[in-house]
Amino acid sequence: MTAYDPENIFAKILRGEIPSTRVYEDDDTLAFMDIMPRTDGHLLVIPKTPCRNLLDASPEQLAAVMATTKKMALAVKAAFGADGVTIQQFNEAAGGQEVFHLHFHVLPRHEGMPMRPPGNMGDMDAIASHAEKIRAALN
Ligand code: AMP
């Protein structure tokens, strides 16, 4: 497998070298808003330690990320009054992965409402207000 690249964009977010809208963190994981949200409240959960994806992640990294993913799924469901939550995770380019630091997508879903198409920049004010709702749901 290709080696982990410490210059990937999520590694830069972890080091604070580029901005992100953080909603939750603990010793092992970080949750922040996706800048191209496919539903309102779309966020990403990552481990703070390096791994490309599920294929090279340790059991400890996976356990920590899954615990935070569940916490965030419950938070977005409450924050947006969602009917369900979609969790997505992609491995290597052929598997649909674009950023090579393990991440789980958490997307609140409403009955009958499709996800928006990928690749469209979100409105940063809207993303900030969605983040605030999620933080409030966590408290
Ligand atoms: P994938 O690797 O296919 O799971 O896709 C990477 C995801 O990261 C996409 O949903 C992008 O919108 C998102 N993304 C890329 N750059 C950033 C960034 N700087 N901040 C937040 N999300 C990002």
PDB file of C-alpha atoms and ligand atoms in Angstrom:
ATOM      1  CA  MET A   1       0.000   0.000   0.000  1.00  0.00           C
ATOM      2  CA  THR A   2       1.148   3.575  -0.679  1.00  0.00           C
ATOM      3  CA  ALA A   3       2.711   5.255   2.351  1.00  0.00           C
ATOM      4  CA  TYR A   4       0.787   7.819   4.395  1.00  0.00           C
ATOM      5  CA  ASP A   5       1.408  11.339   3.086  1.00  0.00           C
ATOM      6  CA  PRO A   6       1.717  13.805   6.000  1.00  0.00           C
ATOM      7  CA  GLU A   7       0.953  16.676   3.592  1.00  0.00           C
ATOM      8  CA  ASN A   8      -2.638  15.503   2.941  1.00  0.00           C
ATOM      9  CA  ILE A   9      -5.279  18.137   3.648  1.00  0.00           C
ATOM     10  CA  PHE A  10      -6.683  16.497   6.797  1.00  0.00           C
ATOM     11  CA  ALA A  11      -3.184  16.207   8.303  1.00  0.00           C
ATOM     12  CA  LYS A  12      -2.868  19.976   7.689  1.00  0.00           C
ATOM     13  CA  ILE A  13      -6.249  20.506   9.404  1.00  0.00           C
ATOM     14  CA  LEU A  14      -5.043  18.444  12.400  1.00  0.00           C
ATOM     15  CA  ARG A  15      -1.882  20.564  12.634  1.00  0.00           C
ATOM     16  CA  GLY A  16      -3.945  23.761  12.344  1.00  0.00           C
ATOM     17  CA  GLU A  17      -2.178  24.771   9.128  1.00  0.00           C
ATOM     18  CA  ILE A  18      -5.469  25.251   7.285  1.00  0.00           C
ATOM     19  CA  PRO A  19      -8.837  26.288   8.728  1.00  0.00           C
ATOM     20  CA  SER A  20     -11.685  23.935   9.545  1.00  0.00           C
ATOM     21  CA  THR A  21     -15.022  24.160  11.324  1.00  0.00           C
ATOM     22  CA  ARG A  22     -14.491  21.834  14.278  1.00  0.00           C
ATOM     23  CA  VAL A  23     -17.504  20.455  16.116  1.00  0.00           C
ATOM     24  CA  TYR A  24     -16.006  17.886  18.489  1.00  0.00           C
ATOM     25  CA  GLU A  25     -12.665  16.461  19.536  1.00  0.00           C
ATOM     26  CA  ASP A  26     -11.205  14.129  22.129  1.00  0.00           C
ATOM     27  CA  ASP A  27      -7.701  12.757  22.679  1.00  0.00           C
ATOM     28  CA  ASP A  28      -7.884  10.413  19.693  1.00  0.00           C
ATOM     29  CA  THR A  29     -10.365  11.858  17.180  1.00  0.00           C
ATOM     30  CA  LEU A  30     -11.606  15.068  15.548  1.00  0.00           C
ATOM     31  CA  ALA A  31     -14.983  15.846  13.923  1.00  0.00           C
ATOM     32  CA  PHE A  32     -15.301  18.817  11.546  1.00  0.00           C
ATOM     33  CA  MET A  33     -17.699  20.033   8.869  1.00  0.00           C
ATOM     34  CA  ASP A  34     -17.318  18.892   5.250  1.00  0.00           C
ATOM     35  CA  ILE A  35     -16.811  21.966   3.031  1.00  0.00           C
ATOM     36  CA  MET A  36     -18.827  20.379   0.207  1.00  0.00           C
ATOM     37  CA  PRO A  37     -21.805  19.173   2.228  1.00  0.00           C
ATOM     38  CA  ARG A  38     -24.060  16.661   0.494  1.00  0.00           C
ATOM     39  CA  THR A  39     -26.718  17.214   3.168  1.00  0.00           C
ATOM     40  CA  ASP A  40     -27.030  19.975   5.762  1.00  0.00           C
ATOM     41  CA  GLY A  41     -24.897  18.888   8.734  1.00  0.00           C
ATOM     42  CA  HIS A  42     -22.517  16.664   6.700  1.00  0.00           C
ATOM     43  CA  LEU A  43     -19.380  16.200   8.806  1.00  0.00           C
ATOM     44  CA  LEU A  44     -16.237  14.074   8.858  1.00  0.00           C
ATOM     45  CA  VAL A  45     -14.664  12.075  11.701  1.00  0.00           C
ATOM     46  CA  ILE A  46     -10.918  11.364  11.619  1.00  0.00           C
ATOM     47  CA  PRO A  47      -8.300   9.822  13.908  1.00  0.00           C
ATOM     48  CA  LYS A  48      -5.638  12.218  15.201  1.00  0.00           C
ATOM     49  CA  THR A  49      -2.947   9.676  14.371  1.00  0.00           C
ATOM     50  CA  PRO A  50      -1.889   8.896  10.785  1.00  0.00           C
ATOM     51  CA  CYS A  51      -3.437   6.210   8.583  1.00  0.00           C
ATOM     52  CA  ARG A  52      -4.559   6.343   4.957  1.00  0.00           C
ATOM     53  CA  ASN A  53      -7.867   4.530   5.341  1.00  0.00           C
ATOM     54  CA  LEU A  54      -9.579   1.455   6.781  1.00  0.00           C
ATOM     55  CA  LEU A  55      -7.066  -0.842   5.096  1.00  0.00           C
ATOM     56  CA  ASP A  56      -4.064   0.263   7.178  1.00  0.00           C
ATOM     57  CA  ALA A  57      -5.907   1.460  10.313  1.00  0.00           C
ATOM     58  CA  SER A  58      -5.146  -0.244  13.630  1.00  0.00           C
ATOM     59  CA  PRO A  59      -7.947  -1.774  15.728  1.00  0.00           C
ATOM     60  CA  GLU A  60      -7.388   1.064  18.229  1.00  0.00           C
ATOM     61  CA  GLN A  61      -7.739   3.780  15.570  1.00  0.00           C
ATOM     62  CA  LEU A  62     -10.909   2.146  14.244  1.00  0.00           C
ATOM     63  CA  ALA A  63     -12.416   1.734  17.710  1.00  0.00           C
ATOM     64  CA  ALA A  64     -11.810   5.398  18.542  1.00  0.00           C
ATOM     65  CA  VAL A  65     -13.136   6.686  15.216  1.00  0.00           C
ATOM     66  CA  MET A  66     -16.232   4.466  15.344  1.00  0.00           C
ATOM     67  CA  ALA A  67     -17.061   5.618  18.880  1.00  0.00           C
ATOM     68  CA  THR A  68     -16.880   9.255  17.761  1.00  0.00           C
ATOM     69  CA  THR A  69     -18.804   8.466  14.559  1.00  0.00           C
ATOM     70  CA  LYS A  70     -21.671   7.054  16.644  1.00  0.00           C
ATOM     71  CA  LYS A  71     -21.578  10.079  18.963  1.00  0.00           C
ATOM     72  CA  MET A  72     -21.747  12.415  15.965  1.00  0.00           C
ATOM     73  CA  ALA A  73     -24.501  10.374  14.262  1.00  0.00           C
ATOM     74  CA  LEU A  74     -26.682  10.789  17.358  1.00  0.00           C
ATOM     75  CA  ALA A  75     -25.802  14.501  17.526  1.00  0.00           C
ATOM     76  CA  VAL A  76     -26.697  15.266  13.888  1.00  0.00           C
ATOM     77  CA  LYS A  77     -29.903  13.220  14.152  1.00  0.00           C
ATOM     78  CA  ALA A  78     -30.953  15.337  17.134  1.00  0.00           C
ATOM     79  CA  ALA A  79     -29.658  18.645  15.725  1.00  0.00           C
ATOM     80  CA  PHE A  80     -31.496  18.354  12.402  1.00  0.00           C
ATOM     81  CA  GLY A  81     -34.503  16.263  13.468  1.00  0.00           C
ATOM     82  CA  ALA A  82     -33.263  13.702  10.933  1.00  0.00           C
ATOM     83  CA  ASP A  83     -35.126  10.489  10.130  1.00  0.00           C
ATOM     84  CA  GLY A  84     -31.856   8.619   9.575  1.00  0.00           C
ATOM     85  CA  VAL A  85     -28.087   8.984   9.234  1.00  0.00           C
ATOM     86  CA  THR A  86     -25.857   7.804   6.374  1.00  0.00           C
ATOM     87  CA  ILE A  87     -22.254   6.802   7.180  1.00  0.00           C
ATOM     88  CA  GLN A  88     -19.832   6.646   4.219  1.00  0.00           C
ATOM     89  CA  GLN A  89     -16.182   5.620   4.088  1.00  0.00           C
ATOM     90  CA  PHE A  90     -14.010   5.148   0.963  1.00  0.00           C
ATOM     91  CA  ASN A  91     -10.710   3.279   0.513  1.00  0.00           C
ATOM     92  CA  GLU A  92      -8.107   4.205  -2.132  1.00  0.00           C
ATOM     93  CA  ALA A  93      -8.854   6.103  -5.343  1.00  0.00           C
ATOM     94  CA  ALA A  94     -10.562   3.116  -6.949  1.00  0.00           C
ATOM     95  CA  GLY A  95     -12.844   2.951  -3.915  1.00  0.00           C
ATOM     96  CA  GLY A  96     -13.808   6.619  -4.242  1.00  0.00           C
ATOM     97  CA  GLN A  97     -11.299   8.076  -1.749  1.00  0.00           C
ATOM     98  CA  GLU A  98      -9.979  11.580  -2.498  1.00  0.00           C
ATOM     99  CA  VAL A  99      -8.269  12.565   0.765  1.00  0.00           C
ATOM    100  CA  PHE A 100      -5.851   9.941   2.074  1.00  0.00           C
ATOM    101  CA  HIS A 101      -6.318  10.229   5.830  1.00  0.00           C
ATOM    102  CA  LEU A 102      -8.958   7.843   7.243  1.00  0.00           C
ATOM    103  CA  HIS A 103     -12.343   9.553   7.538  1.00  0.00           C
ATOM    104  CA  PHE A 104     -15.972   8.627   8.038  1.00  0.00           C
ATOM    105  CA  HIS A 105     -18.700  10.820   6.533  1.00  0.00           C
ATOM    106  CA  VAL A 106     -21.724  11.431   8.787  1.00  0.00           C
ATOM    107  CA  LEU A 107     -24.790  12.691   6.892  1.00  0.00           C
ATOM    108  CA  PRO A 108     -28.153  13.416   8.527  1.00  0.00           C
ATOM    109  CA  ARG A 109     -30.985  12.258   6.213  1.00  0.00           C
ATOM    110  CA  HIS A 110     -34.651  13.093   5.847  1.00  0.00           C
ATOM    111  CA  GLU A 111     -37.226  10.745   4.386  1.00  0.00           C
ATOM    112  CA  GLY A 112     -37.521  11.163   0.606  1.00  0.00           C
ATOM    113  CA  MET A 113     -34.705  13.768   0.339  1.00  0.00           C
ATOM    114  CA  PRO A 114     -31.770  12.695  -1.844  1.00  0.00           C
ATOM    115  CA  MET A 115     -28.196  13.759  -1.104  1.00  0.00           C
ATOM    116  CA  ARG A 116     -26.938  16.703  -3.168  1.00  0.00           C
ATOM    117  CA  PRO A 117     -24.401  15.842  -5.907  1.00  0.00           C
ATOM    118  CA  PRO A 118     -20.729  15.740  -4.804  1.00  0.00           C
ATOM    119  CA  GLY A 119     -18.175  18.443  -5.496  1.00  0.00           C
ATOM    120  CA  ASN A 120     -20.131  21.641  -4.761  1.00  0.00           C
ATOM    121  CA  MET A 121     -18.652  24.106  -2.265  1.00  0.00           C
ATOM    122  CA  GLY A 122     -21.016  24.859   0.598  1.00  0.00           C
ATOM    123  CA  ASP A 123     -22.018  28.285   1.913  1.00  0.00           C
ATOM    124  CA  MET A 124     -19.609  28.916   4.800  1.00  0.00           C
ATOM    125  CA  ASP A 125     -22.178  30.893   6.852  1.00  0.00           C
ATOM    126  CA  ALA A 126     -24.662  28.024   6.552  1.00  0.00           C
ATOM    127  CA  ILE A 127     -21.959  25.497   7.482  1.00  0.00           C
ATOM    128  CA  ALA A 128     -21.049  27.588  10.548  1.00  0.00           C
ATOM    129  CA  SER A 129     -24.676  27.684  11.681  1.00  0.00           C
ATOM    130  CA  HIS A 130     -25.062  23.926  11.139  1.00  0.00           C
ATOM    131  CA  ALA A 131     -21.907  23.367  13.208  1.00  0.00           C
ATOM    132  CA  GLU A 132     -23.386  25.454  16.016  1.00  0.00           C
ATOM    133  CA  LYS A 133     -26.546  23.290  16.014  1.00  0.00           C
ATOM    134  CA  ILE A 134     -24.436  20.141  16.247  1.00  0.00           C
ATOM    135  CA  ARG A 135     -22.341  21.547  19.111  1.00  0.00           C
ATOM    136  CA  ALA A 136     -25.551  22.455  20.941  1.00  0.00           C
ATOM    137  CA  ALA A 137     -26.905  18.910  20.445  1.00  0.00           C
ATOM    138  CA  LEU A 138     -23.710  17.501  21.949  1.00  0.00           C
ATOM    139  CA  ASN A 139     -24.186  19.525  25.158  1.00  0.00           C
TER     140      ASN A 139
HETATM  141  P1  AMP B   1     -13.478  11.217   0.101  1.00  0.00           P
HETATM  142  O1  AMP B   1     -11.978  11.077   0.250  1.00  0.00           O
HETATM  143  O2  AMP B   1     -13.982  10.736  -1.228  1.00  0.00           O
HETATM  144  O3  AMP B   1     -14.244  10.632   1.241  1.00  0.00           O
HETATM  145  O4  AMP B   1     -13.803  12.765   0.036  1.00  0.00           O
HETATM  146  C1  AMP B   1     -13.145  13.716   0.811  1.00  0.00           C
HETATM  147  C2  AMP B   1     -14.161  14.646   1.446  1.00  0.00           C
HETATM  148  O5  AMP B   1     -13.427  15.668   2.079  1.00  0.00           O
HETATM  149  C3  AMP B   1     -15.145  15.328   0.479  1.00  0.00           C
HETATM  150  O6  AMP B   1     -16.464  15.149   0.957  1.00  0.00           O
HETATM  151  C4  AMP B   1     -14.720  16.785   0.507  1.00  0.00           C
HETATM  152  O7  AMP B   1     -15.797  17.666   0.364  1.00  0.00           O
HETATM  153  C5  AMP B   1     -14.084  16.896   1.881  1.00  0.00           C
HETATM  154  N1  AMP B   1     -13.073  17.936   1.998  1.00  0.00           N
HETATM  155  C6  AMP B   1     -12.034  18.177   1.159  1.00  0.00           C
HETATM  156  N2  AMP B   1     -11.275  19.197   1.614  1.00  0.00           N
HETATM  157  C7  AMP B   1     -11.839  19.607   2.784  1.00  0.00           C
HETATM  158  C8  AMP B   1     -11.527  20.624   3.744  1.00  0.00           C
HETATM  159  N3  AMP B   1     -10.484  21.441   3.594  1.00  0.00           N
HETATM  160  N4  AMP B   1     -12.350  20.765   4.821  1.00  0.00           N
HETATM  161  C9  AMP B   1     -13.415  19.947   4.982  1.00  0.00           C
HETATM  162  N5  AMP B   1     -13.757  18.966   4.115  1.00  0.00           N
HETATM  163  C10 AMP B   1     -12.991  18.795   3.034  1.00  0.00           C
END
